[in-house]
Coordinates of C-alpha atoms in Angstrom, one line a residue:
Chain Y
M1 CA 89.3 125.7 88.6
K2 CA 91.7 123.2 87.2
P3 CA 93.3 120.6 89.5
L4 CA 97.0 120.9 90.1
S5 CA 99.1 118.7 87.8
S6 CA 101.2 117.1 90.5
L7 CA 98.2 116.5 92.8
H8 CA 96.3 115.2 89.8
H9 CA 99.2 112.8 89.0
L10 CA 99.3 111.6 92.6
I11 CA 95.6 110.9 92.6
Q12 CA 95.8 109.0 89.3
A13 CA 98.7 107.0 90.6
L14 CA 96.9 106.2 93.8
R15 CA 93.9 104.9 91.8
R16 CA 96.1 102.1 90.5
L17 CA 96.3 100.6 94.0
P18 CA 93.9 97.7 94.3
G19 CA 90.6 98.6 96.0
V20 CA 91.2 102.4 95.7
G21 CA 88.6 104.3 93.8
P22 CA 88.5 108.0 92.8
K23 CA 87.1 109.3 96.1
S24 CA 89.6 107.3 98.2
A25 CA 92.5 108.3 96.0
Q26 CA 91.6 112.0 96.6
R27 CA 91.2 111.5 100.3
I28 CA 94.5 109.7 100.6
A29 CA 96.3 112.3 98.5
Y30 CA 95.0 115.2 100.6
H31 CA 95.7 113.3 103.9
M32 CA 99.3 112.6 102.9
L33 CA 100.0 116.1 101.8
Q34 CA 98.3 117.7 104.7
H35 CA 99.2 115.4 107.6
D36 CA 101.9 113.0 106.7
R37 CA 104.5 114.2 104.2
E38 CA 107.1 112.2 105.9
G39 CA 105.0 109.1 105.2
A40 CA 104.6 110.1 101.6
V41 CA 108.4 110.4 101.2
Q42 CA 108.9 107.1 102.9
L43 CA 106.3 105.3 100.7
S44 CA 107.9 106.8 97.6
S45 CA 111.3 105.4 98.4
A46 CA 109.9 102.1 99.7
L47 CA 108.1 101.6 96.4
S48 CA 111.1 102.4 94.2
E49 CA 113.4 100.3 96.4
A50 CA 111.0 97.3 96.3
V51 CA 110.6 97.5 92.5
A52 CA 114.4 97.6 92.1
T53 CA 115.3 94.8 94.5
V54 CA 112.4 92.3 94.7
R55 CA 112.3 89.5 92.1
H56 CA 111.2 85.8 91.9
C57 CA 113.1 82.9 93.5
S58 CA 114.6 80.8 90.7
R59 CA 113.5 77.6 92.6
C60 CA 110.2 78.3 94.3
N61 CA 109.0 81.5 92.5
T62 CA 108.3 83.5 95.7
F63 CA 109.5 87.0 96.1
T64 CA 113.1 87.3 97.1
E65 CA 116.0 89.8 96.9
S66 CA 118.6 87.2 95.9
D67 CA 118.6 84.5 93.2
V68 CA 117.3 81.7 95.6
C69 CA 115.1 82.6 98.6
E70 CA 116.0 81.9 102.2
T71 CA 113.5 79.1 102.5
C72 CA 114.9 77.3 99.4
R73 CA 118.5 77.8 100.8
D74 CA 117.5 76.1 104.1
E75 CA 119.1 72.6 103.9
E76 CA 117.4 71.2 107.0
R77 CA 114.1 70.8 105.2
D78 CA 112.6 67.6 103.8
A79 CA 113.3 67.7 100.0
S80 CA 110.8 65.0 99.3
L81 CA 107.9 67.3 100.2
L82 CA 106.8 70.2 98.0
C83 CA 103.8 72.4 99.0
V84 CA 102.1 74.5 96.3
T85 CA 100.6 77.8 97.5
E86 CA 99.0 80.7 95.6
T87 CA 100.8 83.6 97.4
P88 CA 103.7 84.3 99.7
A89 CA 101.1 85.3 102.3
D90 CA 99.6 81.7 102.2
Q91 CA 103.1 80.3 102.4
M92 CA 103.8 82.5 105.5
M93 CA 100.5 81.2 107.1
I94 CA 101.6 77.6 106.6
E95 CA 105.1 78.3 108.0
Q96 CA 103.4 79.8 111.1
T97 CA 101.6 76.5 111.8
L98 CA 105.1 74.8 112.3
T99 CA 103.6 71.5 110.9
F100 CA 105.4 71.5 107.5
K101 CA 109.1 71.1 107.0
G102 CA 109.4 70.6 103.3
Y103 CA 109.9 73.1 100.5
Y104 CA 107.4 75.4 98.7
F105 CA 106.4 76.4 95.2
V106 CA 104.5 79.7 95.0
L107 CA 102.2 80.1 92.0
M108 CA 101.7 83.9 92.5
G109 CA 98.1 83.6 91.4
N110 CA 95.6 81.0 90.4
L111 CA 93.9 79.9 87.2
S112 CA 91.1 82.3 86.4
P113 CA 89.9 81.9 82.8
L114 CA 87.2 84.6 83.3
N115 CA 90.0 87.1 84.0
G116 CA 92.2 85.8 81.2
I117 CA 94.6 83.9 83.5
G118 CA 95.4 80.5 82.0
P119 CA 98.2 78.1 82.7
K120 CA 100.7 80.3 80.7
E121 CA 100.1 83.3 83.0
I122 CA 100.9 81.2 86.1
C123 CA 104.3 79.5 86.2
F124 CA 103.2 75.9 85.6
E125 CA 106.2 75.0 83.5
K126 CA 108.4 76.2 86.3
L127 CA 106.4 74.1 88.8
I128 CA 106.6 71.0 86.7
A129 CA 110.4 71.4 86.3
R130 CA 110.7 71.9 90.1
A131 CA 108.4 69.0 91.0
T132 CA 110.0 66.5 88.6
D133 CA 113.6 67.0 89.9
G134 CA 113.6 63.3 91.0
I135 CA 113.8 64.1 94.7
V136 CA 110.3 65.4 95.3
K137 CA 107.9 62.5 96.1
E138 CA 104.8 64.2 97.4
V139 CA 103.2 67.5 96.2
I140 CA 100.8 69.0 98.7
L141 CA 98.3 71.4 97.1
A142 CA 97.5 74.3 99.4
T143 CA 95.7 76.6 96.9
S144 CA 92.5 78.3 98.2
F145 CA 89.2 76.4 98.6
N146 CA 87.2 78.7 96.4
N147 CA 86.4 78.0 92.7
E148 CA 89.6 79.3 91.2
G149 CA 91.8 77.6 93.8
E150 CA 90.0 74.2 93.4
A151 CA 90.3 74.4 89.6
T152 CA 94.0 75.3 89.9
A153 CA 94.5 72.3 92.3
H154 CA 92.7 70.0 90.0
Y155 CA 94.7 71.1 86.9
I156 CA 98.0 70.8 88.7
S157 CA 97.0 67.4 90.2
E158 CA 96.2 65.9 86.8
M159 CA 99.5 67.2 85.4
L160 CA 101.7 65.9 88.2
K161 CA 100.0 62.6 88.6
A162 CA 100.6 61.9 84.9
R163 CA 104.3 62.4 85.7
G164 CA 104.1 59.8 88.5
L165 CA 104.1 62.1 91.5
Y166 CA 102.0 61.5 94.7
V167 CA 99.7 64.5 94.9
T168 CA 97.7 65.4 98.1
R169 CA 95.4 68.3 99.0
L170 CA 94.9 69.9 102.4
A171 CA 92.0 68.4 104.3
R172 CA 88.5 70.0 104.0
G173 CA 86.2 70.0 107.0
V174 CA 84.8 71.9 110.0
P175 CA 87.2 74.6 111.2
V176 CA 88.7 74.3 114.7
G177 CA 86.5 76.1 117.3
A178 CA 83.4 76.1 115.0
E179 CA 79.9 75.4 116.3
L180 CA 78.1 73.2 113.8
E181 CA 75.1 75.5 113.8
Y182 CA 77.1 78.3 112.2
V183 CA 79.1 76.2 109.7
D184 CA 77.8 76.3 106.0
I185 CA 76.2 73.1 104.8
G186 CA 78.7 72.5 102.0
T187 CA 81.5 72.3 104.6
I188 CA 79.4 69.9 106.9
A189 CA 78.6 67.7 103.9
R190 CA 82.3 67.5 103.0
A191 CA 83.2 66.7 106.7
F192 CA 80.7 63.9 106.6
L193 CA 82.1 62.4 103.4
D194 CA 85.7 62.7 104.7
R195 CA 84.9 61.5 108.2
R196 CA 87.7 59.6 110.0
T197 CA 87.9 56.9 112.7
T198 CA 88.8 58.3 116.0
Chain U
M1 CA 111.2 82.5 107.4
K2 CA 111.9 86.2 107.8
P3 CA 110.1 88.8 105.6
L4 CA 112.3 90.5 103.0
S5 CA 113.5 93.9 104.2
S6 CA 112.4 95.9 101.1
L7 CA 109.0 94.2 101.0
H8 CA 108.7 94.8 104.7
H9 CA 109.5 98.5 104.3
L10 CA 107.0 98.7 101.6
I11 CA 104.2 97.1 103.7
Q12 CA 105.1 99.4 106.6
A13 CA 105.0 102.5 104.4
L14 CA 101.6 101.4 102.9
R15 CA 100.2 101.1 106.4
R16 CA 100.6 104.8 106.8
L17 CA 97.9 105.4 104.2
P18 CA 94.6 106.3 105.8
G19 CA 92.2 103.3 105.9
V20 CA 94.9 100.7 105.1
G21 CA 95.5 98.0 107.8
P22 CA 98.2 95.3 107.9
K23 CA 96.3 92.8 105.7
S24 CA 95.5 95.4 103.0
A25 CA 99.0 96.7 103.0
Q26 CA 100.3 93.2 102.4
R27 CA 97.8 92.7 99.6
I28 CA 98.6 96.0 97.9
A29 CA 102.3 95.3 98.1
Y30 CA 102.0 91.8 96.6
H31 CA 99.7 93.1 93.9
M32 CA 101.9 96.0 92.9
L33 CA 105.1 93.8 92.7
Q34 CA 103.4 91.0 90.9
H35 CA 101.0 92.8 88.5
D36 CA 101.8 96.5 88.3
R37 CA 105.4 97.5 88.8
E38 CA 104.9 100.3 86.3
G39 CA 102.1 101.6 88.6
A40 CA 104.5 101.3 91.6
V41 CA 107.2 103.4 89.9
Q42 CA 104.6 105.9 88.8
L43 CA 103.2 106.2 92.4
S44 CA 106.7 106.6 93.8
S45 CA 107.5 109.5 91.5
A46 CA 104.1 111.1 91.9
L47 CA 104.5 111.0 95.7
S48 CA 107.9 112.6 95.7
E49 CA 106.9 115.2 93.0
A50 CA 103.8 116.2 95.0
V51 CA 105.7 116.5 98.3
A52 CA 108.2 118.7 96.5
T53 CA 105.8 121.0 94.7
V54 CA 102.5 121.2 96.6
R55 CA 102.2 123.9 99.2
H56 CA 99.5 126.2 100.7
C57 CA 98.2 129.2 98.9
S58 CA 99.3 132.3 100.8
R59 CA 95.8 133.8 100.4
C60 CA 93.2 131.0 100.7
N61 CA 95.4 128.2 102.2
T62 CA 94.4 125.6 99.6
F63 CA 96.9 123.3 97.9
T64 CA 98.8 125.1 95.1
E65 CA 102.1 124.8 93.2
S66 CA 102.7 128.6 93.2
D67 CA 102.6 131.2 95.9
V68 CA 98.9 132.2 95.1
C69 CA 96.5 129.6 93.7
E70 CA 94.7 130.0 90.4
T71 CA 91.3 130.7 92.0
C72 CA 92.8 133.6 94.1
R73 CA 94.5 135.0 90.9
D74 CA 91.1 135.0 89.1
E75 CA 90.2 138.7 89.1
E76 CA 86.7 138.2 87.6
R77 CA 85.4 137.0 91.0
D78 CA 83.4 139.0 93.5
A79 CA 85.9 140.0 96.2
S80 CA 83.2 140.9 98.7
L81 CA 82.2 137.2 99.1
L82 CA 84.4 134.7 101.0
C83 CA 83.4 131.0 101.3
V84 CA 85.0 128.9 104.0
T85 CA 85.4 125.2 103.3
E86 CA 87.1 122.4 105.2
T87 CA 88.9 120.8 102.2
P88 CA 89.9 121.5 98.6
A89 CA 87.5 118.6 97.7
D90 CA 84.6 120.6 99.3
Q91 CA 85.8 123.7 97.4
M92 CA 85.8 121.7 94.1
M93 CA 82.2 120.5 94.8
I94 CA 81.0 124.1 95.3
E95 CA 82.8 125.2 92.1
Q96 CA 81.0 122.5 90.2
T97 CA 77.6 124.0 91.2
L98 CA 78.5 127.2 89.3
T99 CA 76.4 129.1 91.9
F100 CA 79.3 130.9 93.7
K101 CA 81.6 133.5 92.1
G102 CA 83.4 134.8 95.1
Y103 CA 86.7 133.7 96.7
Y104 CA 87.5 130.9 99.1
F105 CA 89.3 130.1 102.3
V106 CA 90.2 126.5 102.9
L107 CA 90.6 125.5 106.5
M108 CA 92.3 122.1 105.7
G109 CA 90.5 120.4 108.6
N110 CA 88.0 121.3 111.3
L111 CA 88.0 121.8 115.0
S112 CA 88.1 118.5 116.8
P113 CA 89.1 118.9 120.4
L114 CA 88.8 115.1 121.0
N115 CA 91.6 114.6 118.4
G116 CA 93.7 117.5 119.8
I117 CA 92.8 119.8 116.9
G118 CA 92.1 123.3 118.3
P119 CA 92.0 126.7 116.7
K120 CA 95.8 126.8 116.5
E121 CA 96.0 123.6 114.4
I122 CA 93.6 125.1 111.9
C123 CA 94.7 128.4 110.3
F124 CA 92.2 130.6 112.1
E125 CA 94.7 133.5 112.3
K126 CA 95.2 133.3 108.5
L127 CA 91.4 133.2 108.0
I128 CA 90.8 136.3 110.2
A129 CA 93.6 138.2 108.4
R130 CA 92.0 137.2 105.0
A131 CA 88.4 138.0 106.1
T132 CA 89.2 141.4 107.6
D133 CA 91.0 142.8 104.5
G134 CA 88.4 145.5 104.3
I135 CA 87.0 144.2 101.0
V136 CA 85.2 141.1 102.1
K137 CA 81.7 141.8 103.3
E138 CA 80.0 138.4 103.6
V139 CA 81.6 135.2 104.8
I140 CA 79.7 132.1 103.9
L141 CA 80.4 129.1 106.1
A142 CA 80.4 125.8 104.1
T143 CA 81.9 123.5 106.7
S144 CA 80.4 120.0 107.1
F145 CA 77.1 119.6 108.8
N146 CA 78.4 117.0 111.3
N147 CA 79.3 117.9 114.9
E148 CA 82.9 119.0 114.2
G149 CA 81.8 121.1 111.2
E150 CA 79.0 122.7 113.1
A151 CA 81.3 123.5 116.0
T152 CA 83.9 125.0 113.6
A153 CA 81.2 127.1 111.9
H154 CA 80.0 128.4 115.2
Y155 CA 83.5 129.3 116.4
I156 CA 84.4 131.1 113.2
S157 CA 81.0 132.8 113.1
E158 CA 81.5 134.2 116.6
M159 CA 85.0 135.4 115.8
L160 CA 84.1 137.1 112.6
K161 CA 80.8 138.7 113.8
A162 CA 82.8 140.3 116.6
R163 CA 84.9 141.9 113.9
G164 CA 81.8 143.4 112.2
L165 CA 81.5 140.9 109.3
Y166 CA 78.2 139.5 107.9
V167 CA 78.4 135.7 108.4
T168 CA 76.1 133.2 106.7
R169 CA 75.8 129.4 106.6
L170 CA 74.6 127.1 103.8
A171 CA 70.9 126.3 104.1
R172 CA 69.9 123.1 105.9
G173 CA 67.0 121.1 104.6
V174 CA 65.7 118.2 102.6
P175 CA 68.1 117.1 99.8
V176 CA 67.0 117.5 96.2
G177 CA 65.3 114.4 95.0
A178 CA 64.6 113.0 98.5
E179 CA 61.4 111.2 99.5
L180 CA 60.3 112.5 102.9
E181 CA 59.8 108.9 104.2
Y182 CA 63.5 108.2 103.9
V183 CA 64.9 111.5 105.2
D184 CA 66.1 111.5 108.8
I185 CA 63.8 113.3 111.3
G186 CA 66.6 115.8 112.3
T187 CA 66.7 117.1 108.7
I188 CA 62.9 117.2 108.5
A189 CA 62.7 119.1 111.8
R190 CA 65.3 121.6 110.5
A191 CA 63.4 122.0 107.2
F192 CA 60.2 122.8 109.1
L193 CA 62.0 125.4 111.2
D194 CA 63.7 127.0 108.2
R195 CA 60.6 126.8 105.9
R196 CA 60.3 129.5 103.2
T197 CA 57.4 131.2 101.4
T198 CA 57.0 129.9 97.9

């Protein structure tokens, strides 16, 4: 019993999704064909539409459908502040806090030498060009606080400080609402070192 | 900051995949657009191709691209044996054992009254028509051994026995390679009741 070619192609294509293995790919394919053909058609056209229209903002590197994204076109923002994030999702989280009114630069990844991702794979040249436009005064590094994110922040920080920019990093410490008993000791140690007068 | 419409459509479409929530959908969308646009195009065409070509076999109800599937067209098989499975995946597992040389009927689901899936939603009429063709003598029920699968097997068994067919069920017992200590007691109890002379 040979598998059907179109079903086989679908299963192979689904396996390219991150986090989808052979069993899940098969389960998803059967589910879509048996119970949600409308959803399959919808996903098919959404994929080709997104591939055709989504590109990178020429200023901040995030996903956009025009040359410059909506955030970069917003002239009410403080042009002296530039926040560097790893992904558009991180950028959206920061926007939701309503505490930052500057512009962004989205790296679309982080340095990960083990996975072959060096400075060239991430748009560092574009970031330097953007940060040294003469208007930006402070660059706020909002990359993740895991190993790759910290390494990326360190690398960017060194590069931009050498070019005379004021570089800051989001505060590390105990999360809001946390009970000390359940916070990891690394975080508590950091919060001790970075303690502030009240 | 409003999300892009084409990106938003893609995320919404990905959420229809089974087991994909809002966070995963976003992660998959970003990944495909950033790192695997070729895969996205491939998935898009595989989906539309599968929706266009895959349908149900008129004899056994499994997925096929022609009117009658390859297995049903295989004339070397024993037409007196009909094995009932829930999914094409189950059917493929049985084929791989090389122990069964009859034909199949694929239910494409199981009875699940809690989810509104009754006999009408599963192709029971089609199964009865197939099983009572005058050639089939034994129907082997290979539905799952969970509650829904057992209920489905019971229902089919009653229906087909009333029509004079010989109906069997796959043996229940201790899995090959298992150590008794780690087998659940329900299975051990079943293996005791169904014990066989050696």
